CSV table of C-alpha atoms (C1' of nucleotides) in Angstrom, one decimal:
chain,number,residue,atom,x,y,z
A,247,MET,CA,-5.3,-0.2,-3.7
A,248,ARG,CA,-3.7,0.5,-7.0
A,249,THR,CA,-0.6,2.2,-7.9
A,250,ASP,CA,-0.1,3.7,-11.3
A,251,CYS,CA,3.4,4.2,-12.6
A,252,SER,CA,2.1,6.3,-15.4
A,253,PHE,CA,2.1,9.1,-12.8
A,254,GLY,CA,-1.5,9.2,-12.2
A,255,ASP,CA,-2.6,10.0,-15.7
A,256,PRO,CA,-5.9,8.2,-16.1
A,257,CYS,CA,-5.7,8.4,-19.9
A,258,ALA,CA,-2.1,7.0,-20.0
A,259,SER,CA,-3.3,3.8,-21.7
A,260,THR,CA,-4.8,5.6,-24.6
A,261,ILE,CA,-1.9,7.9,-25.2
A,262,ASP,CA,0.6,7.0,-27.9
A,263,ARG,CA,3.5,5.1,-26.2
A,264,THR,CA,6.4,7.1,-27.9
A,265,HIS,CA,4.8,10.3,-26.9
A,266,ARG,CA,4.5,9.2,-23.3
A,267,ARG,CA,8.1,8.2,-23.1
A,268,ARG,CA,9.4,11.3,-24.7
A,269,ARG,CA,7.5,13.7,-22.3
A,270,LEU,CA,6.5,12.3,-19.1
A,271,PRO,CA,3.9,14.6,-17.3
A,272,ALA,CA,5.2,16.0,-14.1
A,273,TYR,CA,3.7,14.4,-10.9
A,274,ASP,CA,1.4,17.0,-9.8
A,275,VAL,CA,1.5,17.8,-6.0
A,276,ALA,CA,-0.7,20.5,-4.3
A,277,VAL,CA,-0.6,21.2,-0.6
A,278,ILE,CA,-3.3,22.9,1.2
A,279,VAL,CA,-2.1,25.3,3.8
A,280,PRO,CA,-4.5,26.8,6.4
A,281,GLN,CA,-4.3,30.0,8.4
A,282,ASP,CA,-1.7,29.7,11.2
A,283,ALA,CA,0.2,26.9,9.4
A,284,ARG,CA,3.0,25.1,11.1
A,285,PRO,CA,6.1,26.1,9.2
A,286,PHE,CA,7.9,22.8,9.8
A,287,GLU,CA,5.1,20.5,8.6
A,288,LEU,CA,4.5,22.6,5.5
A,289,SER,CA,8.3,22.4,4.8
A,290,ILE,CA,8.2,18.7,4.7
A,291,PHE,CA,6.1,18.9,1.5
A,292,CYS,CA,8.3,21.6,0.2
A,293,GLU,CA,11.4,19.7,0.8
A,294,VAL,CA,10.2,16.3,-0.6
A,295,PHE,CA,8.1,17.5,-3.5
A,296,GLY,CA,9.2,21.1,-4.1
A,297,VAL,CA,12.9,20.6,-4.9
A,298,ASP,CA,14.0,19.6,-8.4
A,299,ARG,CA,15.9,16.3,-8.1
A,300,THR,CA,15.7,15.2,-11.6
A,301,ALA,CA,19.5,15.1,-11.8
A,302,ASP,CA,19.3,12.3,-9.2
A,303,GLY,CA,16.8,10.3,-11.3
A,304,VAL,CA,13.8,11.6,-9.4
A,305,PRO,CA,10.8,12.4,-11.6
A,306,PRO,CA,9.8,16.1,-12.0
A,307,PHE,CA,7.1,17.4,-9.7
A,308,ASP,CA,4.7,20.1,-10.4
A,309,PHE,CA,4.5,21.5,-6.9
A,310,ALA,CA,2.1,24.2,-5.6
A,311,VAL,CA,1.1,25.5,-2.2
A,312,VAL,CA,-2.5,26.6,-2.2
A,313,SER,CA,-4.9,28.3,0.2
A,314,GLU,CA,-8.6,28.8,0.3
A,315,GLU,CA,-8.3,32.5,1.0
A,316,PRO,CA,-6.1,34.5,-1.2
A,317,GLY,CA,-3.6,36.9,0.3
A,318,PRO,CA,-1.0,36.7,3.0
A,319,LEU,CA,-1.4,34.1,5.8
A,320,ARG,CA,-0.1,33.9,9.3
A,321,THR,CA,2.1,31.1,10.3
A,322,ALA,CA,1.9,29.4,13.7
A,323,GLY,CA,4.1,31.3,16.1
A,324,GLY,CA,3.7,34.4,14.1
A,325,ALA,CA,7.4,34.9,13.3
A,326,PHE,CA,6.6,35.3,9.6
A,327,GLY,CA,3.9,35.3,7.1
A,328,LEU,CA,3.4,33.4,3.8
A,329,GLN,CA,1.9,34.1,0.5
A,330,THR,CA,0.5,31.3,-1.6
A,331,SER,CA,0.4,31.4,-5.4
A,332,HIS,CA,-2.8,29.4,-6.0
A,333,GLY,CA,-6.3,28.9,-4.8
A,334,LEU,CA,-8.2,25.7,-4.3
A,335,GLU,CA,-8.9,25.4,-8.1
A,336,ARG,CA,-5.3,24.3,-8.3
A,337,LEU,CA,-6.2,21.0,-6.6
A,338,ALA,CA,-8.2,19.9,-9.7
A,339,SER,CA,-5.1,18.6,-11.5
A,340,ALA,CA,-3.3,17.2,-8.6
A,341,ASP,CA,-2.1,13.6,-8.5
A,342,LEU,CA,-1.4,14.1,-4.7
A,343,VAL,CA,-3.0,16.5,-2.3
A,344,GLY,CA,-1.1,17.3,0.9
A,345,VAL,CA,-2.8,18.7,3.9
A,346,ALA,CA,-0.6,20.9,6.1
A,347,PRO,CA,-1.6,21.4,9.7
A,348,GLY,CA,-2.6,24.6,11.5
A,349,ALA,CA,-1.5,25.6,14.9
A,350,THR,CA,-4.5,23.7,16.5
A,351,PRO,CA,-6.4,20.7,15.1
A,352,ALA,CA,-9.1,21.9,12.7
A,353,CYS,CA,-12.6,20.8,14.0
A,354,THR,CA,-14.3,22.0,11.0
A,355,VAL,CA,-13.6,22.3,7.3
A,356,SER,CA,-15.0,24.7,4.8
A,357,PRO,CA,-17.5,23.3,2.2
A,358,ALA,CA,-15.0,24.2,-0.5
A,359,VAL,CA,-12.1,22.4,0.9
A,360,SER,CA,-14.3,19.4,1.7
A,361,ALA,CA,-15.6,19.4,-1.9
A,362,ALA,CA,-12.0,19.6,-3.3
A,363,LEU,CA,-10.8,16.7,-1.2
A,364,TRP,CA,-13.7,14.5,-2.2
A,365,GLU,CA,-13.2,15.4,-5.8
A,366,ALA,CA,-9.6,14.4,-5.6
A,367,VAL,CA,-10.4,11.1,-4.0
A,368,GLU,CA,-13.0,10.2,-6.6
A,369,ARG,CA,-10.7,11.3,-9.3
A,370,GLY,CA,-8.1,8.7,-8.0
A,371,ALA,CA,-5.7,11.2,-6.5
A,372,ARG,CA,-3.9,10.4,-3.3
A,373,LEU,CA,-4.2,12.4,-0.1
A,374,VAL,CA,-1.5,12.8,2.6
A,375,SER,CA,-1.7,14.7,5.9
A,376,VAL,CA,0.9,15.5,8.4
A,377,CYS,CA,0.3,15.8,12.2
A,378,SER,CA,-3.1,17.4,12.9
A,379,GLY,CA,-3.8,17.6,9.2
A,380,SER,CA,-5.8,14.4,9.6
A,381,PHE,CA,-8.4,16.5,11.3
A,382,THR,CA,-9.1,18.3,8.1
A,383,LEU,CA,-9.5,15.1,6.3
A,384,ALA,CA,-11.7,13.6,9.0
A,385,ALA,CA,-13.8,16.7,9.0
A,386,ALA,CA,-14.3,16.4,5.3
A,387,GLY,CA,-15.4,12.8,6.0
A,388,VAL,CA,-12.9,11.1,3.6
A,389,LEU,CA,-11.4,9.2,6.5
A,390,ASP,CA,-14.8,7.5,7.4
A,391,GLY,CA,-14.4,3.9,7.7
A,392,ARG,CA,-10.7,4.2,7.3
A,393,SER,CA,-7.7,3.9,9.6
A,394,ALA,CA,-5.7,7.0,10.3
A,395,ALA,CA,-2.9,8.4,12.5
A,396,THR,CA,-2.4,11.8,14.0
A,397,HIS,CA,-0.2,13.4,16.6
A,398,TRP,CA,-0.3,11.4,19.8
A,399,MET,CA,-1.5,14.5,21.7
A,400,HIS,CA,-4.6,14.6,19.6
A,401,GLU,CA,-5.5,10.9,19.2
A,402,ASP,CA,-8.2,11.1,21.8
A,403,LEU,CA,-9.7,14.2,20.4
A,404,LEU,CA,-9.8,12.8,16.8
A,405,GLU,CA,-11.5,9.6,18.1
A,406,GLN,CA,-14.1,11.6,20.1
A,407,LEU,CA,-14.9,13.9,17.1
A,408,TYR,CA,-15.0,11.3,14.4
A,409,PRO,CA,-16.1,7.9,15.6
A,410,ALA,CA,-16.2,6.6,12.1
A,411,VAL,CA,-12.3,7.0,11.8
A,412,ARG,CA,-10.2,4.2,13.2
A,413,VAL,CA,-7.4,5.9,15.1
A,414,VAL,CA,-4.2,3.9,15.1
A,415,ARG,CA,-2.0,4.8,17.9
A,416,ASP,CA,1.8,4.6,18.3
A,417,VAL,CA,2.5,4.5,14.7
A,418,LEU,CA,4.6,6.9,12.4
A,419,PHE,CA,1.9,6.7,9.6
A,420,VAL,CA,-1.0,4.8,8.2
A,421,HIS,CA,-1.7,4.1,4.6
A,422,ASP,CA,-5.2,3.1,3.9
A,423,GLY,CA,-6.4,3.0,0.3
A,424,PRO,CA,-5.5,6.3,-1.3
A,425,ILE,CA,-4.9,8.1,1.9
A,426,VAL,CA,-1.8,8.4,4.1
A,427,THR,CA,-2.0,10.1,7.4
A,428,SER,CA,1.1,10.6,9.5
A,429,ALA,CA,1.6,11.3,13.2
A,430,GLY,CA,3.6,14.2,14.7
A,431,THR,CA,5.9,16.4,12.7
A,432,ALA,CA,8.8,14.3,11.5
A,433,ALA,CA,6.8,11.3,10.8
A,434,GLY,CA,5.4,13.2,7.9
A,435,ILE,CA,8.9,12.8,6.2
A,436,ASP,CA,8.5,9.0,6.5
A,437,ALA,CA,5.0,9.2,5.1
A,438,CYS,CA,6.1,11.2,2.1
A,439,LEU,CA,8.9,8.8,1.4
A,440,HIS,CA,6.5,5.9,1.7
A,441,LEU,CA,4.3,7.6,-0.9
A,442,LEU,CA,7.2,8.2,-3.2
A,443,ARG,CA,8.2,4.5,-3.1
A,444,ASP,CA,4.5,3.5,-3.6
A,445,VAL,CA,4.2,5.6,-6.7
A,446,PHE,CA,7.7,5.6,-8.1
A,447,GLY,CA,9.5,2.7,-6.7
A,448,THR,CA,12.3,2.0,-4.1
A,449,THR,CA,15.1,3.7,-6.1
A,450,VAL,CA,13.3,7.1,-6.4
A,451,ALA,CA,12.4,7.0,-2.7
A,452,ASN,CA,15.9,6.1,-1.6
A,453,ALA,CA,17.3,9.0,-3.8
A,454,VAL,CA,15.2,11.5,-2.2
A,455,ALA,CA,16.0,10.0,1.3
A,456,ARG,CA,19.6,10.2,0.5
A,457,ARG,CA,19.4,13.8,-0.5
A,458,MET,CA,17.5,14.7,2.6
A,459,VAL,CA,19.9,12.7,4.7
A,460,VAL,CA,17.2,10.6,6.4
A,461,SER,CA,17.1,6.8,6.5
A,462,PRO,CA,15.0,5.3,3.8
A,463,ALA,CA,11.6,4.1,5.0
A,464,ARG,CA,11.0,0.4,5.2
A,465,SER,CA,8.1,-2.2,4.6
A,466,GLY,CA,4.7,-1.3,3.4
A,467,GLY,CA,2.7,-2.2,0.4
A,468,GLN,CA,-0.3,-3.8,1.9
A,469,ALA,CA,-3.8,-2.6,1.5
A,470,GLN,CA,-3.3,-0.9,4.8
A,471,VAL,CA,0.2,0.0,5.9
A,472,VAL,CA,1.0,0.8,9.4
A,473,GLU,CA,4.5,1.9,10.0
A,474,SER,CA,5.4,1.7,13.7
A,475,SER,CA,7.9,3.7,15.5
A,476,VAL,CA,8.5,1.1,18.2
A,477,PRO,CA,8.5,-2.7,18.2
A,478,ASP,CA,4.9,-3.8,18.7
A,479,PRO,CA,4.5,-5.3,22.1
A,480,ASP,CA,1.7,-7.4,20.7
A,481,GLY,CA,3.9,-8.6,17.9
A,482,ASP,CA,3.7,-12.2,16.9
A,483,ASP,CA,7.1,-13.8,16.9
A,484,ARG,CA,6.0,-16.7,14.7
A,485,ILE,CA,4.7,-14.3,12.0
A,486,ASP,CA,7.8,-12.0,12.4
A,487,GLN,CA,10.2,-14.9,11.8
A,488,LEU,CA,8.2,-16.2,8.9
A,489,ILE,CA,8.3,-12.8,7.3
A,490,ASP,CA,12.1,-12.6,7.6
A,491,TRP,CA,12.3,-16.1,6.2
A,492,ALA,CA,9.9,-15.4,3.4
A,493,LEU,CA,11.9,-12.3,2.3
A,494,GLU,CA,15.0,-14.3,2.1
A,495,ASN,CA,13.4,-17.0,0.1
A,496,LEU,CA,11.1,-15.1,-2.4
A,497,HIS,CA,12.3,-17.2,-5.2
A,498,ASP,CA,11.1,-20.4,-3.5
A,499,ASP,CA,7.7,-22.1,-2.9
A,500,LEU,CA,5.9,-19.7,-0.6
A,501,SER,CA,2.5,-21.3,-0.8
A,502,VAL,CA,0.3,-21.1,2.2
A,503,GLU,CA,0.9,-24.7,2.8
A,504,ALA,CA,4.8,-24.2,2.8
A,505,MET,CA,4.6,-21.2,5.1
A,506,ALA,CA,2.3,-22.9,7.5
A,507,ARG,CA,4.7,-25.9,7.6
A,508,HIS,CA,7.7,-23.7,8.0
A,509,SER,CA,6.2,-21.8,11.0
A,510,TYR,CA,4.7,-25.0,12.6
A,511,GLN,CA,1.1,-24.2,12.5
A,512,SER,CA,-2.1,-25.0,10.5
A,513,GLN,CA,-2.9,-23.0,7.5
A,514,ARG,CA,-6.0,-21.7,9.3
A,515,SER,CA,-4.0,-20.3,12.2
A,516,LEU,CA,-1.4,-18.8,9.8
A,517,ALA,CA,-4.1,-16.9,7.9
A,518,ARG,CA,-5.5,-15.5,11.1
A,519,ARG,CA,-2.2,-14.7,12.7
A,520,PHE,CA,-0.9,-13.2,9.5
A,521,ARG,CA,-3.9,-10.9,9.2
A,522,ALA,CA,-3.6,-9.9,12.8
A,523,ALA,CA,0.1,-9.0,12.4
A,524,THR,CA,0.1,-7.5,8.9
A,525,GLY,CA,-3.5,-6.5,8.0
A,526,THR,CA,-3.3,-8.7,4.8
A,527,THR,CA,-3.5,-12.3,3.8
A,528,PRO,CA,-0.3,-14.5,3.3
A,529,HIS,CA,-0.7,-14.9,-0.4
A,530,ALA,CA,-1.5,-11.2,-1.0
A,531,TRP,CA,1.5,-10.2,1.1
A,532,VAL,CA,3.8,-12.6,-0.8
A,533,LEU,CA,2.6,-11.3,-4.0
A,534,GLU,CA,3.2,-7.7,-3.0
A,535,GLN,CA,6.8,-8.6,-1.8
A,536,ARG,CA,7.4,-10.3,-5.0
A,537,LEU,CA,6.3,-7.3,-7.1
A,538,ARG,CA,8.6,-5.1,-5.0
A,539,ARG,CA,11.5,-7.4,-5.6
A,540,ALA,CA,10.7,-7.5,-9.3
A,541,GLN,CA,10.5,-3.7,-9.3
A,542,GLN,CA,13.8,-3.3,-7.6
A,543,LEU,CA,15.6,-5.7,-10.0
A,544,LEU,CA,14.1,-4.0,-13.0
A,545,GLU,CA,15.5,-0.7,-11.6
A,546,GLN,CA,18.9,-1.9,-10.5
A,547,ARG,CA,19.8,-4.8,-12.7
A,548,PRO,CA,19.6,-4.0,-16.4
A,549,ASP,CA,21.6,-7.1,-17.1
A,550,LEU,CA,18.7,-9.4,-16.2
A,551,HIS,CA,16.0,-10.5,-18.5
A,552,ALA,CA,12.3,-10.6,-17.7
A,553,ARG,CA,12.6,-14.4,-17.2
A,554,GLU,CA,15.5,-14.2,-14.8
A,555,ILE,CA,13.7,-11.5,-12.9
A,556,ALA,CA,10.5,-13.4,-12.7
A,557,THR,CA,12.4,-16.4,-11.4
A,558,ALA,CA,14.2,-14.3,-8.8
A,559,ALA,CA,11.2,-12.7,-7.6
A,560,GLY,CA,9.4,-16.0,-7.3
A,561,PHE,CA,6.9,-15.8,-10.2
A,562,GLY,CA,6.3,-19.0,-12.0
A,563,SER,CA,6.6,-17.4,-15.4
A,564,PRO,CA,7.2,-14.0,-17.0
A,565,SER,CA,3.7,-13.8,-18.1
A,566,THR,CA,2.4,-14.2,-14.5
A,567,MET,CA,4.8,-11.5,-13.4
A,568,ARG,CA,3.6,-9.3,-16.2
A,569,GLN,CA,-0.1,-9.8,-15.4
A,570,HIS,CA,0.4,-8.9,-11.8
A,571,PHE,CA,2.9,-6.0,-12.5
A,572,SER,CA,0.4,-4.4,-14.9
A,573,ASN,CA,-2.4,-4.8,-12.4
A,574,ARG,CA,-0.5,-3.2,-9.6
A,575,PHE,CA,1.7,-0.5,-11.3
A,576,GLY,CA,-0.4,0.2,-14.5
A,577,CYS,CA,2.5,-0.6,-16.8
A,578,SER,CA,4.3,-3.7,-18.0
A,579,PRO,CA,7.8,-4.6,-16.5
A,580,THR,CA,9.5,-3.5,-19.6
A,581,GLU,CA,7.8,-0.2,-19.8
A,582,TYR,CA,8.7,0.3,-16.1
A,583,ARG,CA,12.3,-0.5,-16.7
A,584,ALA,CA,12.5,2.0,-19.6
A,585,ARG,CA,11.9,4.7,-17.0
A,586,PHE,CA,15.1,3.9,-15.3
A,587,VAL,CA,17.2,3.5,-18.3
A,588,PRO,CA,18.6,6.9,-19.1
A,589,HIS,CA,18.8,6.5,-22.9
A,590,ALA,CA,15.5,4.8,-23.4
A,591,GLU,CA,13.7,8.2,-24.0
A,592,SER,CA,16.0,9.6,-26.6
A,593,LEU,CA,16.5,6.4,-28.5
A,594,ASP,CA,13.2,6.5,-30.3
A,595,ALA,CA,13.2,10.2,-31.1
A,596,SER,CA,12.8,10.4,-34.8
B,143,DC,C1',-8.0,-13.2,-24.4
B,144,DT,C1',-10.3,-17.3,-22.9
B,145,DA,C1',-11.0,-21.8,-20.5
B,146,DT,C1',-9.7,-25.1,-17.2
B,147,DT,C1',-7.5,-26.4,-13.2
B,148,DA,C1',-5.5,-25.2,-8.8
B,149,DA,C1',-5.0,-22.5,-4.7
B,150,DT,C1',-6.6,-19.2,-1.4
B,151,DC,C1',-9.5,-17.3,2.0
B,152,DC,C1',-13.0,-16.7,5.5
B,153,DG,C1',-17.3,-17.9,8.2
B,154,DC,C1',-18.7,-21.4,10.8
B,155,DC,C1',-18.2,-24.6,14.6
B,156,DA,C1',-16.6,-28.4,17.3
B,157,DA,C1',-12.6,-29.4,20.1
B,158,DT,C1',-9.2,-28.0,23.0
C,240,DT,C1',-16.6,-19.3,30.9
C,241,DA,C1',-13.7,-17.1,27.6
C,242,DA,C1',-10.2,-17.6,24.3
C,243,DT,C1',-7.6,-20.0,20.9
C,244,DT,C1',-7.1,-23.6,17.5
C,245,DG,C1',-7.7,-26.0,13.2
C,246,DG,C1',-10.7,-28.7,9.9
C,247,DC,C1',-14.4,-28.0,6.4
C,248,DG,C1',-17.1,-26.1,2.6
C,249,DG,C1',-17.5,-23.3,-1.1
C,250,DA,C1',-17.2,-18.7,-3.2
C,251,DT,C1',-13.4,-16.1,-4.9
C,252,DT,C1',-9.2,-15.5,-7.0
C,253,DA,C1',-4.8,-17.1,-9.3
C,254,DA,C1',-1.9,-20.1,-12.4
C,255,DT,C1',-1.2,-22.4,-16.5
DNA sequence: CTATTAATCCGCCAAT
DNA sequence: TAATTGGCGGATTAAT
């Protein structure tokens, strides 16, 4: 999994730096809406990505709702219709493709929609579905071999229709590679906020959450994120406590050896339990948390220098942090911070 | 960026 | 017998 803070522009690294700072491309979001779309689920996308919140420090979005067939569409319940402004060709430029659910789970997908979804994945775009929208993704085959969530009422059906999809139950959403699938209705909000945080960082996600008056999403960041709505009954106390401790002590030695000692188990058992509980390895998890911490400090503490941030986040040196930061977010810590400093863009205007 | 040294990770398997 | 544990080797990945 790779996050690119250059807003998904694959050519960003070749673009002149001052040009990039002066005019950031808007993050391009396109939502596919089917016939008999559910108004609430579609509205989630509109609320998160279709509202200009640049005044709150949120990047601009280029937001569009598209449908395969032009012309007026019915909505589920039939109380009103809707008219989209674009066809599927609009998906070609999208950094993020949303899939809105219809009244019933879609058991088929048109070749055109399927091709557009595959094209988006191969281009490096992200996909997000809400509720039974995961059926559209599954029908297109992009979920094959991946974990996914859907509304609890349809979990069995999804599993039967698409054996290649690993259905995760009792979760709000699942993030596997470039694809986020969310369970019923309101969980779509959590999924979208998670995506925002993944792409733009904690500050942006929290700003949107605050405006929408919902609680900011937590956790995540592994190769495969599963956000649970209820405490996992199979949860591992040893790992949970270890995680709490590690998050409090990111600046300290969090080698596998140290973590094993702290949780009174062998390194081998720690590795196994950790993977069972989080889906990732101890070291990879620590690295991700450290990157998050660094990201957060870059956003919120302009008084700290790179070395201080590296130390606080637990990196041995600024160059180690820089290496991982670039690898994970596609830009250096300094470049990242520049996005959050209001004057950085105007300063170098000639 | 490259090289060298260090740490991590996971299949395997014997011992609980 | 089935399930869990933890040590080992060595390919892979990270730190310096």
